[in-house]
Amino acid sequence: MVRTPCHDENGRKKGTWTPEEDRKLAEYITKYGSWNWRQLPKYAGLARCGKSCRLRWMNYLRPNVKRGNYTKEEDEIILKLHAQLGNKWSAIAHHLPERSDNEIKNHWHTALKKRANYSTNSSDESSKKCNNKMNSRKCNAENKNIASPNMSSSHENIVLESSEWSPKESSSEELSSYQQEHNVFQEAALMEEVTSGSFWTEPFEVDGKIDFVAPIDYYGLVCPPSPFIAHEFLSSFDLDHCNNYW
DNA sequence: AAGGCAAGCAACCGCCTCTCG
DNA sequence: CCGAGAGGCGGTTGCTTGCCT
């Protein structure tokens, strides 16, 4: 289920995240926010690429992330949205703030795709082939158009109904309550931390010892330039949440 | 008990879009 | 307008687990 840890040519670690790495990332972001994903691992003491850190945070470490145990309601929402939006996993994830796009995507491929797409087409030869995993991968590549947002013929097999899930509502312009809540926190954090001043110059500590110092003097400003997380938000982030996974 | 296979999922890869100078 | 850098997204892959024979 997990990839064997290894290192790329730049010495950056790849593969499974260790509990220690998770803890470092979570603690750093909790304290300083994700002010720059590509620079973040350097200052967080992680030998990872920024993208890997972002993915790990978004999918597993961020607060309120729910994993597994999909409810029937969630399944229905995903099915409906996928019927309307296609493989727009991030757009679908906007409607399920506790789920990451990656997890929704995996859930779709493992559980929902059969229900949505192939139940009505069980005699279809291609669907039979796709029941085999290896063939399924080939089918995915071969049938890219099927899953495109253009709503190709296979999507017409899905029962559609005029619903509240209009494309307009799925627009990223419209913030979910979750996002709105966090934006409020961000603003509050910005005001408080800027005025107190402690945020910008305080070194990042792990286990009470200073592992590294937060970046400073960034284009004339003290960095990180934007604290993303407020105290209210941080207090809601229980690191035990991560321990559950560890 | 052992081997093979399918399912599930974490994580990587590469492309696209956006922002900024 | 253009190019570089960063973030975001979707597709794909690699590995583990559990079931079946």
Short mmCIF file of C-alpha atoms (C1' of nucleotides) in Angstrom, two decimals:
data_model
loop_
_atom_site.label_atom_id
_atom_site.label_comp_id
_atom_site.label_asym_id
_atom_site.label_seq_id
_atom_site.Cartn_x
_atom_site.Cartn_y
_atom_site.Cartn_z
CA MET A 1 0.00 0.00 0.00
CA VAL A 2 2.95 2.27 0.57
CA ARG A 3 5.98 3.05 -1.43
CA THR A 4 9.38 2.10 -0.25
CA PRO A 5 11.29 5.13 0.90
CA CYS A 6 14.08 6.10 -1.45
CA HIS A 7 15.94 9.18 -2.59
CA ASP A 8 16.02 10.89 -5.93
CA GLU A 9 19.07 12.29 -7.67
CA ASN A 10 18.82 15.49 -5.64
CA GLY A 11 18.88 13.60 -2.39
CA ARG A 12 15.24 14.30 -1.76
CA LYS A 13 13.33 11.56 -0.12
CA LYS A 14 10.50 9.82 -1.91
CA GLY A 15 8.01 7.23 -0.91
CA THR A 16 6.23 6.67 2.33
CA TRP A 17 6.05 9.43 4.84
CA THR A 18 7.36 8.54 8.25
CA PRO A 19 5.61 9.62 11.44
CA GLU A 20 8.54 11.89 12.14
CA GLU A 21 8.16 13.62 8.79
CA ASP A 22 4.45 13.96 9.31
CA ARG A 23 5.04 15.52 12.67
CA LYS A 24 7.58 17.97 11.35
CA LEU A 25 5.34 19.02 8.49
CA ALA A 26 2.25 19.33 10.62
CA GLU A 27 4.03 21.29 13.29
CA TYR A 28 5.65 23.63 10.83
CA ILE A 29 2.48 24.37 8.90
CA THR A 30 0.50 24.67 12.07
CA LYS A 31 2.93 27.25 13.27
CA TYR A 32 3.91 29.11 10.13
CA GLY A 33 1.46 28.12 7.47
CA SER A 34 2.26 27.10 3.94
CA TRP A 35 3.78 30.38 2.87
CA ASN A 36 5.72 28.74 0.04
CA TRP A 37 5.46 25.05 -0.66
CA ARG A 38 8.73 24.79 -2.51
CA GLN A 39 10.70 26.51 0.22
CA LEU A 40 8.76 24.96 3.05
CA PRO A 41 10.52 21.59 3.26
CA LYS A 42 13.86 23.30 3.60
CA TYR A 43 12.73 25.27 6.61
CA ALA A 44 10.67 22.47 8.04
CA GLY A 45 13.68 20.21 8.03
CA LEU A 46 12.26 17.84 5.48
CA ALA A 47 14.15 16.23 2.62
CA ARG A 48 11.05 16.29 0.45
CA CYS A 49 9.95 18.26 -2.53
CA GLY A 50 7.37 20.94 -1.96
CA LYS A 51 4.74 19.19 -3.96
CA SER A 52 5.06 16.11 -1.84
CA CYS A 53 4.64 18.20 1.29
CA ARG A 54 1.58 19.90 -0.10
CA LEU A 55 0.02 16.63 -1.08
CA ARG A 56 0.70 15.08 2.28
CA TRP A 57 -0.77 18.06 4.08
CA MET A 58 -3.82 18.39 1.88
CA ASN A 59 -4.67 14.73 1.90
CA TYR A 60 -3.83 13.58 5.38
CA LEU A 61 -2.45 16.05 7.82
CA ARG A 62 -4.68 19.07 7.52
CA PRO A 63 -7.38 19.37 10.15
CA ASN A 64 -10.82 17.91 9.60
CA VAL A 65 -9.71 15.45 6.99
CA LYS A 66 -11.91 12.43 7.08
CA ARG A 67 -10.63 9.16 5.70
CA GLY A 68 -12.47 6.03 4.72
CA ASN A 69 -15.98 5.14 5.83
CA TYR A 70 -17.84 6.90 3.07
CA THR A 71 -21.47 7.44 3.90
CA LYS A 72 -24.23 6.74 1.48
CA GLU A 73 -24.89 10.47 1.26
CA GLU A 74 -21.29 11.18 0.37
CA ASP A 75 -21.37 8.51 -2.29
CA GLU A 76 -24.49 10.03 -3.77
CA ILE A 77 -22.96 13.47 -3.82
CA ILE A 78 -19.86 12.20 -5.55
CA LEU A 79 -21.89 10.30 -8.08
CA LYS A 80 -24.03 13.29 -8.86
CA LEU A 81 -21.13 15.67 -9.11
CA HIS A 82 -19.11 13.33 -11.22
CA ALA A 83 -22.02 12.92 -13.57
CA GLN A 84 -22.11 16.67 -13.97
CA LEU A 85 -18.48 17.65 -13.76
CA GLY A 86 -16.60 14.62 -14.94
CA ASN A 87 -13.18 13.98 -13.43
CA LYS A 88 -13.00 17.37 -11.78
CA TRP A 89 -11.94 15.94 -8.47
CA SER A 90 -11.01 19.21 -6.90
CA ALA A 91 -14.38 20.68 -7.79
CA ILE A 92 -16.08 17.65 -6.33
CA ALA A 93 -13.92 17.92 -3.24
CA HIS A 94 -15.12 21.48 -2.73
CA HIS A 95 -18.52 20.04 -1.93
CA LEU A 96 -17.02 17.60 0.53
CA PRO A 97 -14.59 19.72 2.50
CA GLU A 98 -13.61 16.84 4.74
CA ARG A 99 -12.47 14.77 1.79
CA SER A 100 -9.44 15.37 -0.34
CA ASP A 101 -9.57 15.26 -4.09
CA ASN A 102 -7.09 12.42 -4.11
CA GLU A 103 -9.18 10.33 -1.79
CA ILE A 104 -12.35 11.04 -3.72
CA LYS A 105 -10.55 10.04 -6.87
CA ASN A 106 -9.37 6.80 -5.33
CA HIS A 107 -12.80 6.09 -3.93
CA TRP A 108 -14.31 6.69 -7.30
CA HIS A 109 -11.98 4.31 -9.04
CA THR A 110 -12.29 1.61 -6.42
CA ALA A 111 -15.94 1.74 -5.49
CA LEU A 112 -18.13 4.20 -7.32
CA LYS A 113 -17.09 3.83 -10.91
CA LYS A 114 -18.58 0.40 -11.15
CA ARG A 115 -21.82 1.64 -9.67
CA ALA A 116 -22.08 4.74 -11.76
CA ASN A 117 -20.79 3.74 -15.08
CA TYR A 118 -20.85 0.07 -15.59
CA SER A 119 -23.94 -1.14 -13.86
CA THR A 120 -25.95 0.06 -16.79
CA ASN A 121 -23.47 -1.36 -19.20
CA SER A 122 -22.67 -4.69 -17.68
CA SER A 123 -22.72 -6.44 -21.02
CA ASP A 124 -20.22 -3.99 -22.41
CA GLU A 125 -17.09 -5.81 -23.39
CA SER A 126 -14.85 -2.98 -22.31
CA SER A 127 -16.32 -2.94 -18.85
CA LYS A 128 -15.58 -6.61 -18.50
CA LYS A 129 -12.01 -5.98 -19.43
CA CYS A 130 -11.83 -3.17 -16.94
CA ASN A 131 -12.80 -5.46 -14.12
CA ASN A 132 -9.30 -6.73 -14.27
CA LYS A 133 -7.03 -4.25 -12.61
CA MET A 134 -4.24 -4.34 -15.11
CA ASN A 135 -6.69 -4.06 -17.93
CA SER A 136 -8.44 -1.33 -16.05
CA ARG A 137 -5.30 0.74 -16.17
CA LYS A 138 -5.09 0.20 -19.88
CA CYS A 139 -8.73 1.05 -20.22
CA ASN A 140 -8.23 4.24 -18.31
CA ALA A 141 -5.59 5.27 -20.76
CA GLU A 142 -7.55 4.11 -23.74
CA ASN A 143 -10.83 5.60 -22.66
CA LYS A 144 -9.69 8.97 -21.49
CA ASN A 145 -12.51 10.57 -23.39
CA ILE A 146 -15.03 8.63 -21.42
CA ALA A 147 -14.13 10.43 -18.27
CA SER A 148 -13.74 13.81 -19.83
CA PRO A 149 -15.87 16.72 -18.68
CA ASN A 150 -17.40 16.81 -22.11
CA MET A 151 -19.89 14.26 -20.91
CA SER A 152 -19.25 11.69 -23.52
CA SER A 153 -21.65 8.90 -24.20
CA SER A 154 -20.72 6.82 -21.22
CA HIS A 155 -21.78 9.62 -18.93
CA GLU A 156 -25.13 9.66 -20.52
CA ASN A 157 -25.63 6.31 -18.95
CA ILE A 158 -25.62 7.92 -15.59
CA VAL A 159 -29.00 9.00 -14.39
CA LEU A 160 -28.90 12.74 -14.30
CA GLU A 161 -31.34 15.03 -12.74
CA SER A 162 -31.61 18.72 -12.44
CA SER A 163 -30.15 19.25 -9.06
CA GLU A 164 -28.56 21.77 -6.80
CA TRP A 165 -25.17 20.74 -8.10
CA SER A 166 -25.03 23.23 -10.88
CA PRO A 167 -21.74 24.12 -12.48
CA LYS A 168 -22.11 27.59 -11.12
CA GLU A 169 -22.24 26.31 -7.59
CA SER A 170 -19.19 24.22 -8.12
CA SER A 171 -17.25 27.24 -9.19
CA SER A 172 -14.23 27.98 -7.13
CA GLU A 173 -15.43 31.55 -6.88
CA GLU A 174 -17.95 30.47 -4.35
CA LEU A 175 -16.30 29.62 -1.07
CA SER A 176 -17.60 26.79 1.00
CA SER A 177 -18.43 27.52 4.59
CA TYR A 178 -15.28 25.65 5.47
CA GLN A 179 -13.19 27.93 3.32
CA GLN A 180 -14.95 31.03 4.52
CA GLU A 181 -14.34 29.99 8.08
CA HIS A 182 -10.66 29.53 7.44
CA ASN A 183 -10.37 32.81 5.60
CA VAL A 184 -11.71 34.53 8.66
CA PHE A 185 -9.12 32.73 10.72
CA GLN A 186 -6.39 33.75 8.34
CA GLU A 187 -7.31 37.40 8.54
CA ALA A 188 -7.54 37.26 12.27
CA ALA A 189 -4.20 35.54 12.47
CA LEU A 190 -2.59 38.06 10.21
CA MET A 191 -3.76 40.97 12.29
CA GLU A 192 -2.84 39.43 15.59
CA GLU A 193 0.53 38.07 14.62
CA VAL A 194 1.62 41.12 12.74
CA THR A 195 0.82 43.37 15.64
CA SER A 196 2.42 41.12 18.22
CA GLY A 197 5.52 40.69 16.14
CA SER A 198 6.52 37.42 17.73
CA PHE A 199 5.40 35.35 14.84
CA TRP A 200 7.92 36.55 12.36
CA THR A 201 11.12 36.10 14.26
CA GLU A 202 10.38 33.11 16.40
CA PRO A 203 12.43 30.08 15.45
CA PHE A 204 10.64 26.89 14.61
CA GLU A 205 10.99 24.41 17.39
CA VAL A 206 10.50 20.72 17.44
CA ASP A 207 10.43 18.94 20.74
CA GLY A 208 11.50 22.09 22.44
CA LYS A 209 14.72 22.36 20.52
CA ILE A 210 15.32 24.68 17.64
CA ASP A 211 15.76 22.66 14.54
CA PHE A 212 16.09 25.54 12.18
CA VAL A 213 15.18 29.14 11.97
CA ALA A 214 12.23 30.47 10.10
CA PRO A 215 13.19 32.41 7.02
CA ILE A 216 13.60 36.08 7.54
CA ASP A 217 14.34 39.15 5.51
CA TYR A 218 12.32 38.10 2.54
CA TYR A 219 12.26 40.95 0.09
CA GLY A 220 12.61 43.33 2.91
CA LEU A 221 9.89 41.72 4.93
CA VAL A 222 10.26 39.25 7.67
CA CYS A 223 9.04 35.85 6.63
CA PRO A 224 6.97 33.85 6.38
CA PRO A 225 5.10 36.62 4.60
CA SER A 226 1.69 35.27 5.37
CA PRO A 227 0.61 33.35 8.42
CA PHE A 228 -2.18 31.17 7.28
CA ILE A 229 -3.41 29.73 10.46
CA ALA A 230 -4.97 31.44 13.41
CA HIS A 231 -4.95 30.44 17.02
CA GLU A 232 -8.55 29.30 16.87
CA PHE A 233 -7.71 27.15 13.94
CA LEU A 234 -4.54 25.83 15.48
CA SER A 235 -6.23 24.90 18.69
CA SER A 236 -8.67 22.88 16.68
CA PHE A 237 -5.83 21.00 15.11
CA ASP A 238 -5.17 18.15 17.41
CA LEU A 239 -1.90 16.49 16.55
CA ASP A 240 -3.43 13.33 17.91
CA HIS A 241 -5.43 13.51 14.74
CA CYS A 242 -2.21 12.67 13.01
CA ASN A 243 -1.30 10.11 15.58
CA ASN A 244 -4.44 8.24 14.72
CA TYR A 245 -2.95 7.70 11.37
CA TRP A 246 0.54 7.07 12.63
"C1'" DA B 1 0.66 -23.57 3.76
"C1'" DA B 2 1.93 -21.33 -0.28
"C1'" DG B 3 1.41 -18.91 -4.43
"C1'" DG B 4 -1.30 -16.00 -7.47
"C1'" DC B 5 -4.34 -12.46 -8.23
"C1'" DA B 6 -7.37 -8.52 -7.48
"C1'" DA B 7 -8.45 -4.60 -4.71
"C1'" DG B 8 -7.23 -0.57 -2.33
"C1'" DC B 9 -4.63 3.41 -1.57
"C1'" DA B 10 -0.53 6.47 -0.87
"C1'" DA B 11 2.33 8.97 -3.53
"C1'" DC B 12 4.70 10.42 -7.83
"C1'" DC B 13 4.68 12.59 -12.43
"C1'" DG B 14 3.79 15.81 -15.75
"C1'" DC B 15 0.95 19.20 -17.54
"C1'" DC B 16 -1.84 23.34 -17.06
"C1'" DT B 17 -2.99 27.74 -15.06
"C1'" DC B 18 -2.11 31.70 -12.51
"C1'" DT B 19 0.66 35.41 -10.77
"C1'" DC B 20 4.22 38.56 -10.83
"C1'" DG B 21 8.14 41.14 -12.42
"C1'" DC C 1 3.39 40.86 -23.87
"C1'" DC C 2 6.51 37.46 -22.24
"C1'" DG C 3 8.92 34.35 -19.35
"C1'" DA C 4 9.81 32.25 -14.94
"C1'" DG C 5 8.25 30.34 -10.86
"C1'" DA C 6 4.76 28.42 -7.94
"C1'" DG C 7 0.46 26.13 -7.08
"C1'" DG C 8 -3.01 23.01 -8.45
"C1'" DC C 9 -4.92 19.16 -10.77
"C1'" DG C 10 -5.71 14.67 -12.91
"C1'" DG C 11 -3.60 10.49 -14.42
"C1'" DT C 12 -0.78 6.87 -13.28
"C1'" DT C 13 2.16 3.81 -10.69
"C1'" DG C 14 4.07 0.96 -6.98
"C1'" DC C 15 3.33 -1.35 -2.98
"C1'" DT C 16 0.60 -3.85 0.62
"C1'" DT C 17 -3.15 -6.55 2.01
"C1'" DG C 18 -6.43 -9.96 1.82
"C1'" DC C 19 -8.90 -13.38 -0.56
"C1'" DC C 20 -9.05 -17.44 -3.37
"C1'" DT C 21 -7.40 -21.67 -5.20
#
